[in-house]
Amino acid sequence: ARNAATASVVLLKNNDVLPLNVKNTDSILLCGSGAIAGQASLASTDDDYKIAGDQYSGGGSGHIIAPYTVTPLEGIQREAANLNLSVAYTGNDDPVACRRKARTAGPGSSPVGTTIVVCSTSSREEMDRSDLDLDNRCNELITEATRRSEEHTF
Protein backbone atom coordinates (compact mmCIF):
# COMPACT_ATOMS: atom_id res chain seq x y z
CA ALA A 1 0.00 0.00 0.00
CA ARG A 2 2.86 2.38 0.81
CA ASN A 3 4.44 1.79 -2.61
CA ALA A 4 1.11 2.44 -4.35
CA ALA A 5 0.59 5.65 -2.39
CA THR A 6 4.14 6.81 -3.08
CA ALA A 7 3.79 6.11 -6.80
CA SER A 8 0.54 8.08 -7.00
CA VAL A 9 1.83 11.33 -5.45
CA VAL A 10 2.14 14.05 -8.04
CA LEU A 11 3.11 17.15 -6.08
CA LEU A 12 4.32 16.33 -2.62
CA LYS A 13 6.50 19.35 -2.03
CA ASN A 14 5.88 22.82 -3.41
CA ASN A 15 9.19 24.68 -3.65
CA ASP A 16 7.49 28.01 -4.34
CA VAL A 17 6.57 26.85 -7.84
CA LEU A 18 2.80 26.97 -7.30
CA PRO A 19 0.85 29.07 -7.75
CA LEU A 20 2.45 29.93 -11.06
CA ASN A 21 4.17 33.30 -11.09
CA VAL A 22 4.23 35.26 -14.35
CA LYS A 23 7.75 36.37 -13.44
CA ASN A 24 8.89 32.73 -13.68
CA THR A 25 7.01 31.57 -16.77
CA ASP A 26 5.83 33.04 -20.05
CA SER A 27 3.93 30.06 -21.46
CA ILE A 28 2.08 26.90 -20.48
CA LEU A 29 1.80 23.60 -22.32
CA LEU A 30 -0.91 21.10 -21.37
CA CYS A 31 -0.36 17.46 -22.28
CA GLY A 32 -2.84 14.63 -21.75
CA SER A 33 -6.42 13.95 -22.74
CA GLY A 34 -7.47 14.56 -19.12
CA ALA A 35 -7.15 18.27 -19.94
CA ILE A 36 -10.31 18.08 -22.07
CA ALA A 37 -12.10 15.16 -20.42
CA GLY A 38 -15.84 15.50 -20.64
CA GLN A 39 -18.56 14.44 -18.27
CA ALA A 40 -20.33 11.12 -18.84
CA SER A 41 -24.02 11.49 -19.55
CA LEU A 42 -27.13 9.35 -19.45
CA ALA A 43 -27.14 9.44 -23.24
CA SER A 44 -24.40 6.78 -23.17
CA THR A 45 -26.68 4.25 -21.45
CA ASP A 46 -30.29 3.76 -20.44
CA ASP A 47 -29.37 3.17 -16.80
CA ASP A 48 -27.30 5.60 -14.69
CA TYR A 49 -25.92 2.63 -12.74
CA LYS A 50 -24.12 1.53 -15.90
CA ILE A 51 -22.36 4.85 -16.56
CA ALA A 52 -18.69 3.98 -16.91
CA GLY A 53 -17.64 7.07 -15.00
CA ASP A 54 -15.65 10.17 -15.74
CA GLN A 55 -12.95 12.30 -14.20
CA TYR A 56 -15.44 14.43 -12.30
CA SER A 57 -17.59 12.04 -10.32
CA GLY A 58 -16.75 8.40 -11.00
CA GLY A 59 -19.35 5.93 -12.16
CA GLY A 60 -22.11 3.63 -11.03
CA SER A 61 -24.64 4.59 -8.39
CA GLY A 62 -22.40 7.36 -7.06
CA HIS A 63 -22.26 9.18 -10.40
CA ILE A 64 -23.78 12.63 -10.50
CA ILE A 65 -24.36 14.83 -13.50
CA ALA A 66 -23.20 18.35 -12.71
CA PRO A 67 -25.00 21.33 -14.25
CA TYR A 68 -21.70 22.25 -15.90
CA THR A 69 -18.01 21.39 -15.78
CA VAL A 70 -14.87 23.36 -16.51
CA THR A 71 -12.12 21.26 -18.04
CA PRO A 72 -8.55 21.88 -16.88
CA LEU A 73 -7.75 23.30 -20.33
CA GLU A 74 -10.68 25.76 -20.18
CA GLY A 75 -9.81 26.89 -16.65
CA ILE A 76 -6.13 27.35 -17.38
CA GLN A 77 -6.83 29.18 -20.66
CA ARG A 78 -9.17 31.56 -18.86
CA GLU A 79 -6.69 32.38 -16.09
CA ALA A 80 -3.70 32.51 -18.47
CA ALA A 81 -5.48 35.07 -20.64
CA ASN A 82 -5.86 37.30 -17.56
CA LEU A 83 -2.11 36.97 -16.92
CA ASN A 84 -1.11 37.39 -20.59
CA LEU A 85 0.40 33.88 -20.76
CA SER A 86 0.23 31.75 -23.90
CA VAL A 87 -1.30 28.27 -23.61
CA ALA A 88 -0.70 25.35 -25.96
CA TYR A 89 -2.22 21.87 -25.86
CA THR A 90 -0.99 18.68 -27.51
CA GLY A 91 -4.48 17.29 -28.05
CA ASN A 92 -3.52 13.75 -27.06
CA ASP A 93 -1.67 11.44 -24.65
CA ASP A 94 1.36 10.93 -26.89
CA PRO A 95 4.56 11.30 -24.83
CA VAL A 96 6.67 12.15 -27.88
CA ALA A 97 4.23 14.86 -29.02
CA CYS A 98 4.35 16.40 -25.55
CA ARG A 99 8.14 16.47 -25.46
CA ARG A 100 8.37 17.89 -28.99
CA LYS A 101 5.77 20.57 -28.37
CA ALA A 102 7.53 21.59 -25.13
CA ARG A 103 10.55 22.54 -27.24
CA THR A 104 8.61 25.01 -29.41
CA ALA A 105 5.36 26.08 -27.64
CA GLY A 106 6.85 29.18 -26.02
CA PRO A 107 6.85 32.71 -27.47
CA GLY A 108 8.57 32.85 -30.85
CA SER A 109 8.79 29.05 -30.98
CA SER A 110 11.04 28.99 -27.91
CA PRO A 111 10.83 26.24 -25.27
CA VAL A 112 7.71 26.41 -23.13
CA GLY A 113 8.06 27.82 -19.62
CA THR A 114 5.74 25.38 -17.81
CA THR A 115 4.38 21.97 -18.78
CA ILE A 116 1.29 20.61 -17.05
CA VAL A 117 0.45 16.95 -17.59
CA VAL A 118 -3.23 16.22 -16.92
CA CYS A 119 -3.92 12.56 -16.24
CA SER A 120 -6.78 10.73 -14.66
CA THR A 121 -8.54 7.46 -14.28
CA SER A 122 -12.07 6.46 -13.51
CA SER A 123 -13.94 3.34 -12.54
CA ARG A 124 -17.29 2.20 -11.29
CA GLU A 125 -18.91 -0.51 -9.23
CA GLU A 126 -18.71 -4.08 -10.51
CA MET A 127 -15.44 -3.27 -12.30
CA ASP A 128 -12.21 -4.67 -10.95
CA ARG A 129 -9.10 -2.85 -12.04
CA SER A 130 -6.23 -4.99 -13.26
CA ASP A 131 -3.73 -2.34 -12.11
CA LEU A 132 -3.48 1.15 -10.67
CA ASP A 133 -2.07 2.74 -13.81
CA LEU A 134 -3.59 5.96 -15.08
CA ASP A 135 -5.73 5.85 -18.23
CA ASN A 136 -4.36 6.17 -21.77
CA ARG A 137 -0.70 5.36 -21.02
CA CYS A 138 -0.52 8.49 -18.89
CA ASN A 139 2.16 7.01 -16.61
CA GLU A 140 4.46 6.98 -19.63
CA LEU A 141 3.38 10.50 -20.57
CA ILE A 142 4.41 11.82 -17.14
CA THR A 143 7.80 10.08 -17.35
CA GLU A 144 8.54 11.40 -20.83
CA ALA A 145 7.30 14.93 -20.12
CA THR A 146 9.73 15.29 -17.24
CA ARG A 147 12.71 13.69 -18.99
CA ARG A 148 15.52 16.21 -19.47
CA SER A 149 13.08 18.96 -18.57
CA GLU A 150 14.55 22.32 -17.62
CA GLU A 151 11.18 24.01 -17.24
CA HIS A 152 8.62 23.49 -14.50
CA THR A 153 6.60 20.32 -15.05
CA PHE A 154 3.46 19.43 -13.09
PDB file of N, CA, C and O in Angstrom, residues 47-111:
ATOM      1  N   ASP A  47     -29.327   3.384 -18.240  1.00  0.00           N
ATOM      2  CA  ASP A  47     -29.365   3.171 -16.800  1.00  0.00           C
ATOM      3  C   ASP A  47     -28.173   3.872 -16.168  1.00  0.00           C
ATOM      4  O   ASP A  47     -27.027   3.558 -16.490  1.00  0.00           O
ATOM      5  N   ASP A  48     -28.406   4.840 -15.277  1.00  0.00           N
ATOM      6  CA  ASP A  48     -27.299   5.595 -14.690  1.00  0.00           C
ATOM      7  C   ASP A  48     -26.337   4.712 -13.901  1.00  0.00           C
ATOM      8  O   ASP A  48     -25.178   5.043 -13.707  1.00  0.00           O
ATOM      9  N   TYR A  49     -26.792   3.547 -13.461  1.00  0.00           N
ATOM     10  CA  TYR A  49     -25.924   2.627 -12.740  1.00  0.00           C
ATOM     11  C   TYR A  49     -24.828   2.080 -13.647  1.00  0.00           C
ATOM     12  O   TYR A  49     -23.761   1.704 -13.194  1.00  0.00           O
ATOM     13  N   LYS A  50     -25.077   2.078 -14.953  1.00  0.00           N
ATOM     14  CA  LYS A  50     -24.119   1.525 -15.905  1.00  0.00           C
ATOM     15  C   LYS A  50     -23.161   2.567 -16.468  1.00  0.00           C
ATOM     16  O   LYS A  50     -22.307   2.234 -17.287  1.00  0.00           O
ATOM     17  N   ILE A  51     -23.273   3.829 -16.061  1.00  0.00           N
ATOM     18  CA  ILE A  51     -22.358   4.850 -16.563  1.00  0.00           C
ATOM     19  C   ILE A  51     -20.940   4.459 -16.163  1.00  0.00           C
ATOM     20  O   ILE A  51     -20.653   4.168 -15.004  1.00  0.00           O
ATOM     21  N   ALA A  52     -20.055   4.434 -17.142  1.00  0.00           N
ATOM     22  CA  ALA A  52     -18.686   3.978 -16.907  1.00  0.00           C
ATOM     23  C   ALA A  52     -17.927   4.913 -15.964  1.00  0.00           C
ATOM     24  O   ALA A  52     -16.967   4.515 -15.336  1.00  0.00           O
ATOM     25  N   GLY A  53     -18.323   6.123 -15.869  1.00  0.00           N
ATOM     26  CA  GLY A  53     -17.636   7.072 -15.000  1.00  0.00           C
ATOM     27  C   GLY A  53     -16.865   8.103 -15.798  1.00  0.00           C
ATOM     28  O   GLY A  53     -16.676   7.981 -16.995  1.00  0.00           O
ATOM     29  N   ASP A  54     -16.449   9.130 -15.114  1.00  0.00           N
ATOM     30  CA  ASP A  54     -15.652  10.170 -15.736  1.00  0.00           C
ATOM     31  C   ASP A  54     -14.703  10.750 -14.694  1.00  0.00           C
ATOM     32  O   ASP A  54     -14.687  10.314 -13.551  1.00  0.00           O
ATOM     33  N   GLN A  55     -13.948  11.728 -15.088  1.00  0.00           N
ATOM     34  CA  GLN A  55     -12.947  12.300 -14.199  1.00  0.00           C
ATOM     35  C   GLN A  55     -13.532  13.253 -13.161  1.00  0.00           C
ATOM     36  O   GLN A  55     -12.820  13.752 -12.310  1.00  0.00           O
ATOM     37  N   TYR A  56     -14.824  13.475 -13.211  1.00  0.00           N
ATOM     38  CA  TYR A  56     -15.442  14.434 -12.303  1.00  0.00           C
ATOM     39  C   TYR A  56     -16.194  13.773 -11.160  1.00  0.00           C
ATOM     40  O   TYR A  56     -16.243  14.312 -10.063  1.00  0.00           O
ATOM     41  N   SER A  57     -16.798  12.619 -11.409  1.00  0.00           N
ATOM     42  CA  SER A  57     -17.589  12.037 -10.320  1.00  0.00           C
ATOM     43  C   SER A  57     -17.638  10.516 -10.320  1.00  0.00           C
ATOM     44  O   SER A  57     -18.498   9.945  -9.676  1.00  0.00           O
ATOM     45  N   GLY A  58     -16.742   9.853 -11.021  1.00  0.00           N
ATOM     46  CA  GLY A  58     -16.748   8.398 -10.999  1.00  0.00           C
ATOM     47  C   GLY A  58     -17.950   7.833 -11.736  1.00  0.00           C
ATOM     48  O   GLY A  58     -18.595   8.500 -12.523  1.00  0.00           O
ATOM     49  N   GLY A  59     -18.248   6.571 -11.460  1.00  0.00           N
ATOM     50  CA  GLY A  59     -19.352   5.928 -12.163  1.00  0.00           C
ATOM     51  C   GLY A  59     -20.215   5.113 -11.241  1.00  0.00           C
ATOM     52  O   GLY A  59     -20.016   5.077 -10.035  1.00  0.00           O
ATOM     53  N   GLY A  60     -21.203   4.455 -11.812  1.00  0.00           N
ATOM     54  CA  GLY A  60     -22.109   3.632 -11.032  1.00  0.00           C
ATOM     55  C   GLY A  60     -23.120   4.457 -10.262  1.00  0.00           C
ATOM     56  O   GLY A  60     -23.464   5.576 -10.640  1.00  0.00           O
ATOM     57  N   SER A  61     -23.570   3.927  -9.139  1.00  0.00           N
ATOM     58  CA  SER A  61     -24.643   4.585  -8.387  1.00  0.00           C
ATOM     59  C   SER A  61     -24.198   5.899  -7.758  1.00  0.00           C
ATOM     60  O   SER A  61     -25.021   6.735  -7.406  1.00  0.00           O
ATOM     61  N   GLY A  62     -22.897   6.117  -7.623  1.00  0.00           N
ATOM     62  CA  GLY A  62     -22.397   7.365  -7.058  1.00  0.00           C
ATOM     63  C   GLY A  62     -22.222   8.469  -8.071  1.00  0.00           C
ATOM     64  O   GLY A  62     -21.879   9.599  -7.720  1.00  0.00           O
ATOM     65  N   HIS A  63     -22.461   8.183  -9.344  1.00  0.00           N
ATOM     66  CA  HIS A  63     -22.257   9.184 -10.396  1.00  0.00           C
ATOM     67  C   HIS A  63     -23.310  10.284 -10.307  1.00  0.00           C
ATOM     68  O   HIS A  63     -24.494  10.014 -10.146  1.00  0.00           O
ATOM     69  N   ILE A  64     -22.855  11.503 -10.415  1.00  0.00           N
ATOM     70  CA  ILE A  64     -23.784  12.630 -10.504  1.00  0.00           C
ATOM     71  C   ILE A  64     -23.509  13.378 -11.798  1.00  0.00           C
ATOM     72  O   ILE A  64     -22.399  13.345 -12.317  1.00  0.00           O
ATOM     73  N   ILE A  65     -24.510  14.018 -12.303  1.00  0.00           N
ATOM     74  CA  ILE A  65     -24.355  14.834 -13.496  1.00  0.00           C
ATOM     75  C   ILE A  65     -24.433  16.289 -13.052  1.00  0.00           C
ATOM     76  O   ILE A  65     -25.478  16.765 -12.620  1.00  0.00           O
ATOM     77  N   ALA A  66     -23.282  16.963 -13.140  1.00  0.00           N
ATOM     78  CA  ALA A  66     -23.199  18.355 -12.707  1.00  0.00           C
ATOM     79  C   ALA A  66     -23.875  19.258 -13.731  1.00  0.00           C
ATOM     80  O   ALA A  66     -23.939  18.922 -14.915  1.00  0.00           O
ATOM     81  N   PRO A  67     -24.376  20.415 -13.291  1.00  0.00           N
ATOM     82  CA  PRO A  67     -25.004  21.330 -14.246  1.00  0.00           C
ATOM     83  C   PRO A  67     -24.007  21.834 -15.298  1.00  0.00           C
ATOM     84  O   PRO A  67     -24.383  22.173 -16.404  1.00  0.00           O
ATOM     85  N   TYR A  68     -22.737  21.886 -14.942  1.00  0.00           N
ATOM     86  CA  TYR A  68     -21.698  22.252 -15.901  1.00  0.00           C
ATOM     87  C   TYR A  68     -20.348  21.799 -15.347  1.00  0.00           C
ATOM     88  O   TYR A  68     -20.222  21.532 -14.155  1.00  0.00           O
ATOM     89  N   THR A  69     -19.375  21.688 -16.206  1.00  0.00           N
ATOM     90  CA  THR A  69     -18.010  21.392 -15.785  1.00  0.00           C
ATOM     91  C   THR A  69     -17.068  22.360 -16.492  1.00  0.00           C
ATOM     92  O   THR A  69     -17.402  22.909 -17.550  1.00  0.00           O
ATOM     93  N   VAL A  70     -15.933  22.575 -15.907  1.00  0.00           N
ATOM     94  CA  VAL A  70     -14.872  23.359 -16.509  1.00  0.00           C
ATOM     95  C   VAL A  70     -13.683  22.417 -16.641  1.00  0.00           C
ATOM     96  O   VAL A  70     -13.186  21.915 -15.634  1.00  0.00           O
ATOM     97  N   THR A  71     -13.264  22.150 -17.849  1.00  0.00           N
ATOM     98  CA  THR A  71     -12.120  21.262 -18.036  1.00  0.00           C
ATOM     99  C   THR A  71     -10.854  21.977 -17.565  1.00  0.00           C
ATOM    100  O   THR A  71     -10.814  23.221 -17.518  1.00  0.00           O
ATOM    101  N   PRO A  72      -9.813  21.227 -17.237  1.00  0.00           N
ATOM    102  CA  PRO A  72      -8.551  21.877 -16.883  1.00  0.00           C
ATOM    103  C   PRO A  72      -8.055  22.826 -17.977  1.00  0.00           C
ATOM    104  O   PRO A  72      -7.587  23.924 -17.673  1.00  0.00           O
ATOM    105  N   LEU A  73      -8.186  22.427 -19.245  1.00  0.00           N
ATOM    106  CA  LEU A  73      -7.753  23.303 -20.329  1.00  0.00           C
ATOM    107  C   LEU A  73      -8.535  24.612 -20.328  1.00  0.00           C
ATOM    108  O   LEU A  73      -7.951  25.692 -20.430  1.00  0.00           O
ATOM    109  N   GLU A  74      -9.854  24.536 -20.190  1.00  0.00           N
ATOM    110  CA  GLU A  74     -10.676  25.757 -20.177  1.00  0.00           C
ATOM    111  C   GLU A  74     -10.306  26.666 -19.010  1.00  0.00           C
ATOM    112  O   GLU A  74     -10.170  27.883 -19.167  1.00  0.00           O
ATOM    113  N   GLY A  75     -10.149  26.093 -17.829  1.00  0.00           N
ATOM    114  CA  GLY A  75      -9.814  26.891 -16.649  1.00  0.00           C
ATOM    115  C   GLY A  75      -8.452  27.549 -16.755  1.00  0.00           C
ATOM    116  O   GLY A  75      -8.285  28.729 -16.430  1.00  0.00           O
ATOM    117  N   ILE A  76      -7.478  26.801 -17.245  1.00  0.00           N
ATOM    118  CA  ILE A  76      -6.126  27.353 -17.382  1.00  0.00           C
ATOM    119  C   ILE A  76      -6.086  28.402 -18.485  1.00  0.00           C
ATOM    120  O   ILE A  76      -5.454  29.451 -18.327  1.00  0.00           O
ATOM    121  N   GLN A  77      -6.775  28.165 -19.594  1.00  0.00           N
ATOM    122  CA  GLN A  77      -6.831  29.178 -20.662  1.00  0.00           C
ATOM    123  C   GLN A  77      -7.438  30.480 -20.151  1.00  0.00           C
ATOM    124  O   GLN A  77      -6.945  31.567 -20.462  1.00  0.00           O
ATOM    125  N   ARG A  78      -8.501  30.376 -19.380  1.00  0.00           N
ATOM    126  CA  ARG A  78      -9.174  31.555 -18.857  1.00  0.00           C
ATOM    127  C   ARG A  78      -8.242  32.367 -17.946  1.00  0.00           C
ATOM    128  O   ARG A  78      -8.109  33.574 -18.085  1.00  0.00           O
ATOM    129  N   GLU A  79      -7.590  31.679 -17.021  1.00  0.00           N
ATOM    130  CA  GLU A  79      -6.688  32.376 -16.094  1.00  0.00           C
ATOM    131  C   GLU A  79      -5.435  32.883 -16.797  1.00  0.00           C
ATOM    132  O   GLU A  79      -4.948  33.968 -16.499  1.00  0.00           O
ATOM    133  N   ALA A  80      -4.901  32.104 -17.737  1.00  0.00           N
ATOM    134  CA  ALA A  80      -3.701  32.510 -18.466  1.00  0.00           C
ATOM    135  C   ALA A  80      -3.960  33.766 -19.285  1.00  0.00           C
ATOM    136  O   ALA A  80      -3.083  34.633 -19.395  1.00  0.00           O
ATOM    137  N   ALA A  81      -5.149  33.871 -19.863  1.00  0.00           N
ATOM    138  CA  ALA A  81      -5.484  35.072 -20.635  1.00  0.00           C
ATOM    139  C   ALA A  81      -5.440  36.306 -19.740  1.00  0.00           C
ATOM    140  O   ALA A  81      -4.958  37.367 -20.157  1.00  0.00           O
ATOM    141  N   ASN A  82      -5.916  36.177 -18.497  1.00  0.00           N
ATOM    142  CA  ASN A  82      -5.863  37.298 -17.556  1.00  0.00           C
ATOM    143  C   ASN A  82      -4.436  37.685 -17.194  1.00  0.00           C
ATOM    144  O   ASN A  82      -4.167  38.826 -16.820  1.00  0.00           O
ATOM    145  N   LEU A  83      -3.507  36.729 -17.282  1.00  0.00           N
ATOM    146  CA  LEU A  83      -2.107  36.966 -16.925  1.00  0.00           C
ATOM    147  C   LEU A  83      -1.223  37.183 -18.156  1.00  0.00           C
ATOM    148  O   LEU A  83      -0.006  37.306 -18.039  1.00  0.00           O
ATOM    149  N   ASN A  84      -1.827  37.205 -19.335  1.00  0.00           N
ATOM    150  CA  ASN A  84      -1.108  37.386 -20.593  1.00  0.00           C
ATOM    151  C   ASN A  84      -0.076  36.280 -20.848  1.00  0.00           C
ATOM    152  O   ASN A  84       1.024  36.548 -21.317  1.00  0.00           O
ATOM    153  N   LEU A  85      -0.445  35.039 -20.510  1.00  0.00           N
ATOM    154  CA  LEU A  85       0.400  33.875 -20.764  1.00  0.00           C
ATOM    155  C   LEU A  85      -0.165  33.101 -21.951  1.00  0.00           C
ATOM    156  O   LEU A  85      -1.374  32.967 -22.085  1.00  0.00           O
ATOM    157  N   SER A  86       0.703  32.579 -22.794  1.00  0.00           N
ATOM    158  CA  SER A  86       0.226  31.749 -23.896  1.00  0.00           C
ATOM    159  C   SER A  86       0.016  30.326 -23.398  1.00  0.00           C
ATOM    160  O   SER A  86       0.716  29.854 -22.510  1.00  0.00           O
ATOM    161  N   VAL A  87      -0.981  29.649 -23.976  1.00  0.00           N
ATOM    162  CA  VAL A  87      -1.300  28.271 -23.606  1.00  0.00           C
ATOM    163  C   VAL A  87      -1.358  27.433 -24.874  1.00  0.00           C
ATOM    164  O   VAL A  87      -2.021  27.798 -25.835  1.00  0.00           O
ATOM    165  N   ALA A  88      -0.659  26.310 -24.857  1.00  0.00           N
ATOM    166  CA  ALA A  88      -0.704  25.351 -25.963  1.00  0.00           C
ATOM    167  C   ALA A  88      -1.189  24.020 -25.403  1.00  0.00           C
ATOM    168  O   ALA A  88      -1.082  23.764 -24.205  1.00  0.00           O
ATOM    169  N   TYR A  89      -1.725  23.178 -26.276  1.00  0.00           N
ATOM    170  CA  TYR A  89      -2.224  21.867 -25.864  1.00  0.00           C
ATOM    171  C   TYR A  89      -1.874  20.854 -26.941  1.00  0.00           C
ATOM    172  O   TYR A  89      -2.046  21.128 -28.126  1.00  0.00           O
ATOM    173  N   THR A  90      -1.386  19.688 -26.529  1.00  0.00           N
ATOM    174  CA  THR A  90      -0.986  18.679 -27.514  1.00  0.00           C
ATOM    175  C   THR A  90      -2.182  18.004 -28.165  1.00  0.00           C
ATOM    176  O   THR A  90      -2.078  17.516 -29.275  1.00  0.00           O
ATOM    177  N   GLY A  91      -3.297  17.915 -27.480  1.00  0.00           N
ATOM    178  CA  GLY A  91      -4.479  17.285 -28.051  1.00  0.00           C
ATOM    179  C   GLY A  91      -4.519  15.785 -27.904  1.00  0.00           C
ATOM    180  O   GLY A  91      -5.403  15.139 -28.448  1.00  0.00           O
ATOM    181  N   ASN A  92      -3.530  15.204 -27.191  1.00  0.00           N
ATOM    182  CA  ASN A  92      -3.516  13.752 -27.058  1.00  0.00           C
ATOM    183  C   ASN A  92      -2.652  13.317 -25.869  1.00  0.00           C
ATOM    184  O   ASN A  92      -2.159  14.149 -25.129  1.00  0.00           O
ATOM    185  N   ASP A  93      -2.471  12.019 -25.734  1.00  0.00           N
ATOM    186  CA  ASP A  93      -1.665  11.442 -24.652  1.00  0.00           C
ATOM    187  C   ASP A  93      -0.319  10.935 -25.153  1.00  0.00           C
ATOM    188  O   ASP A  93       0.323  10.123 -24.503  1.00  0.00           O
ATOM    189  N   ASP A  94       0.119  11.397 -26.281  1.00  0.00           N
ATOM    190  CA  ASP A  94       1.360  10.926 -26.885  1.00  0.00           C
ATOM    191  C   ASP A  94       2.566  11.563 -26.201  1.00  0.00           C
ATOM    192  O   ASP A  94       2.751  12.782 -26.270  1.00  0.00           O
ATOM    193  N   PRO A  95       3.393  10.758 -25.535  1.00  0.00           N
ATOM    194  CA  PRO A  95       4.559  11.297 -24.827  1.00  0.00           C
ATOM    195  C   PRO A  95       5.537  12.030 -25.748  1.00  0.00           C
ATOM    196  O   PRO A  95       6.092  13.064 -25.374  1.00  0.00           O
ATOM    197  N   VAL A  96       5.738  11.520 -26.964  1.00  0.00           N
ATOM    198  CA  VAL A  96       6.674  12.150 -27.883  1.00  0.00           C
ATOM    199  C   VAL A  96       6.128  13.512 -28.334  1.00  0.00           C
ATOM    200  O   VAL A  96       6.865  14.500 -28.392  1.00  0.00           O
ATOM    201  N   ALA A  97       4.839  13.582 -28.617  1.00  0.00           N
ATOM    202  CA  ALA A  97       4.228  14.857 -29.021  1.00  0.00           C
ATOM    203  C   ALA A  97       4.360  15.895 -27.908  1.00  0.00           C
ATOM    204  O   ALA A  97       4.625  17.071 -28.179  1.00  0.00           O
ATOM    205  N   CYS A  98       4.217  15.475 -26.675  1.00  0.00           N
ATOM    206  CA  CYS A  98       4.349  16.399 -25.547  1.00  0.00           C
ATOM    207  C   CYS A  98       5.774  16.940 -25.467  1.00  0.00           C
ATOM    208  O   CYS A  98       5.991  18.141 -25.341  1.00  0.00           O
ATOM    209  N   ARG A  99       6.744  16.052 -25.546  1.00  0.00           N
ATOM    210  CA  ARG A  99       8.138  16.470 -25.463  1.00  0.00           C
ATOM    211  C   ARG A  99       8.513  17.394 -26.622  1.00  0.00           C
ATOM    212  O   ARG A  99       9.189  18.410 -26.440  1.00  0.00           O
ATOM    213  N   ARG A 100       8.051  17.053 -27.818  1.00  0.00           N
ATOM    214  CA  ARG A 100       8.367  17.890 -28.987  1.00  0.00           C
ATOM    215  C   ARG A 100       7.737  19.269 -28.875  1.00  0.00           C
ATOM    216  O   ARG A 100       8.358  20.288 -29.170  1.00  0.00           O
ATOM    217  N   LYS A 101       6.470  19.284 -28.464  1.00  0.00           N
ATOM    218  CA  LYS A 101       5.772  20.571 -28.367  1.00  0.00           C
ATOM    219  C   LYS A 101       6.390  21.447 -27.279  1.00  0.00           C
ATOM    220  O   LYS A 101       6.420  22.670 -27.391  1.00  0.00           O
ATOM    221  N   ALA A 102       6.898  20.829 -26.214  1.00  0.00           N
ATOM    222  CA  ALA A 102       7.530  21.590 -25.132  1.00  0.00           C
ATOM    223  C   ALA A 102       8.747  22.362 -25.638  1.00  0.00           C
ATOM    224  O   ALA A 102       9.085  23.409 -25.095  1.00  0.00           O
ATOM    225  N   ARG A 103       9.364  21.871 -26.694  1.00  0.00           N
ATOM    226  CA  ARG A 103      10.545  22.545 -27.245  1.00  0.00           C
ATOM    227  C   ARG A 103      10.202  23.799 -28.041  1.00  0.00           C
ATOM    228  O   ARG A 103      11.063  24.642 -28.261  1.00  0.00           O
ATOM    229  N   THR A 104       8.937  23.919 -28.486  1.00  0.00           N
ATOM    230  CA  THR A 104       8.608  25.015 -29.406  1.00  0.00           C
ATOM    231  C   THR A 104       7.327  25.778 -29.054  1.00  0.00           C
ATOM    232  O   THR A 104       6.926  26.658 -29.814  1.00  0.00           O
ATOM    233  N   ALA A 105       6.667  25.468 -27.941  1.00  0.00           N
ATOM    234  CA  ALA A 105       5.361  26.079 -27.643  1.00  0.00           C
ATOM    235  C   ALA A 105       5.471  27.434 -26.950  1.00  0.00           C
ATOM    236  O   ALA A 105       4.462  28.069 -26.679  1.00  0.00           O
ATOM    237  N   GLY A 106       6.677  27.879 -26.655  1.00  0.00           N
ATOM    238  CA  GLY A 106       6.848  29.185 -26.018  1.00  0.00           C
ATOM    239  C   GLY A 106       6.792  30.315 -27.034  1.00  0.00           C
ATOM    240  O   GLY A 106       6.687  30.086 -28.240  1.00  0.00           O
ATOM    241  N   PRO A 107       6.876  31.551 -26.566  1.00  0.00           N
ATOM    242  CA  PRO A 107       6.853  32.712 -27.468  1.00  0.00           C
ATOM    243  C   PRO A 107       7.960  32.623 -28.526  1.00  0.00           C
ATOM    244  O   PRO A 107       9.096  32.262 -28.221  1.00  0.00           O
ATOM    245  N   GLY A 108       7.599  32.902 -29.766  1.00  0.00           N
ATOM    246  CA  GLY A 108       8.574  32.854 -30.846  1.00  0.00           C
ATOM    247  C   GLY A 108       9.152  31.476 -31.081  1.00  0.00           C
ATOM    248  O   GLY A 108      10.308  31.342 -31.471  1.00  0.00           O
ATOM    249  N   SER A 109       8.374  30.443 -30.823  1.00  0.00           N
ATOM    250  CA  SER A 109       8.790  29.048 -30.982  1.00  0.00           C
ATOM    251  C   SER A 109       9.924  28.651 -30.040  1.00  0.00           C
ATOM    252  O   SER A 109      10.678  27.730 -30.302  1.00  0.00           O
ATOM    253  N   SER A 110      10.041  29.338 -28.927  1.00  0.00           N
ATOM    254  CA  SER A 110      11.038  28.993 -27.911  1.00  0.00           C
ATOM    255  C   SER A 110      10.498  27.865 -27.032  1.00  0.00           C
ATOM    256  O   SER A 110       9.309  27.541 -27.102  1.00  0.00           O
ATOM    257  N   PRO A 111      11.333  27.265 -26.184  1.00  0.00           N
ATOM    258  CA  PRO A 111      10.827  26.235 -25.266  1.00  0.00           C
ATOM    259  C   PRO A 111       9.761  26.811 -24.339  1.00  0.00           C
ATOM    260  O   PRO A 111       9.824  27.986 -23.945  1.00  0.00           O
TER     261      PRO A 111
END
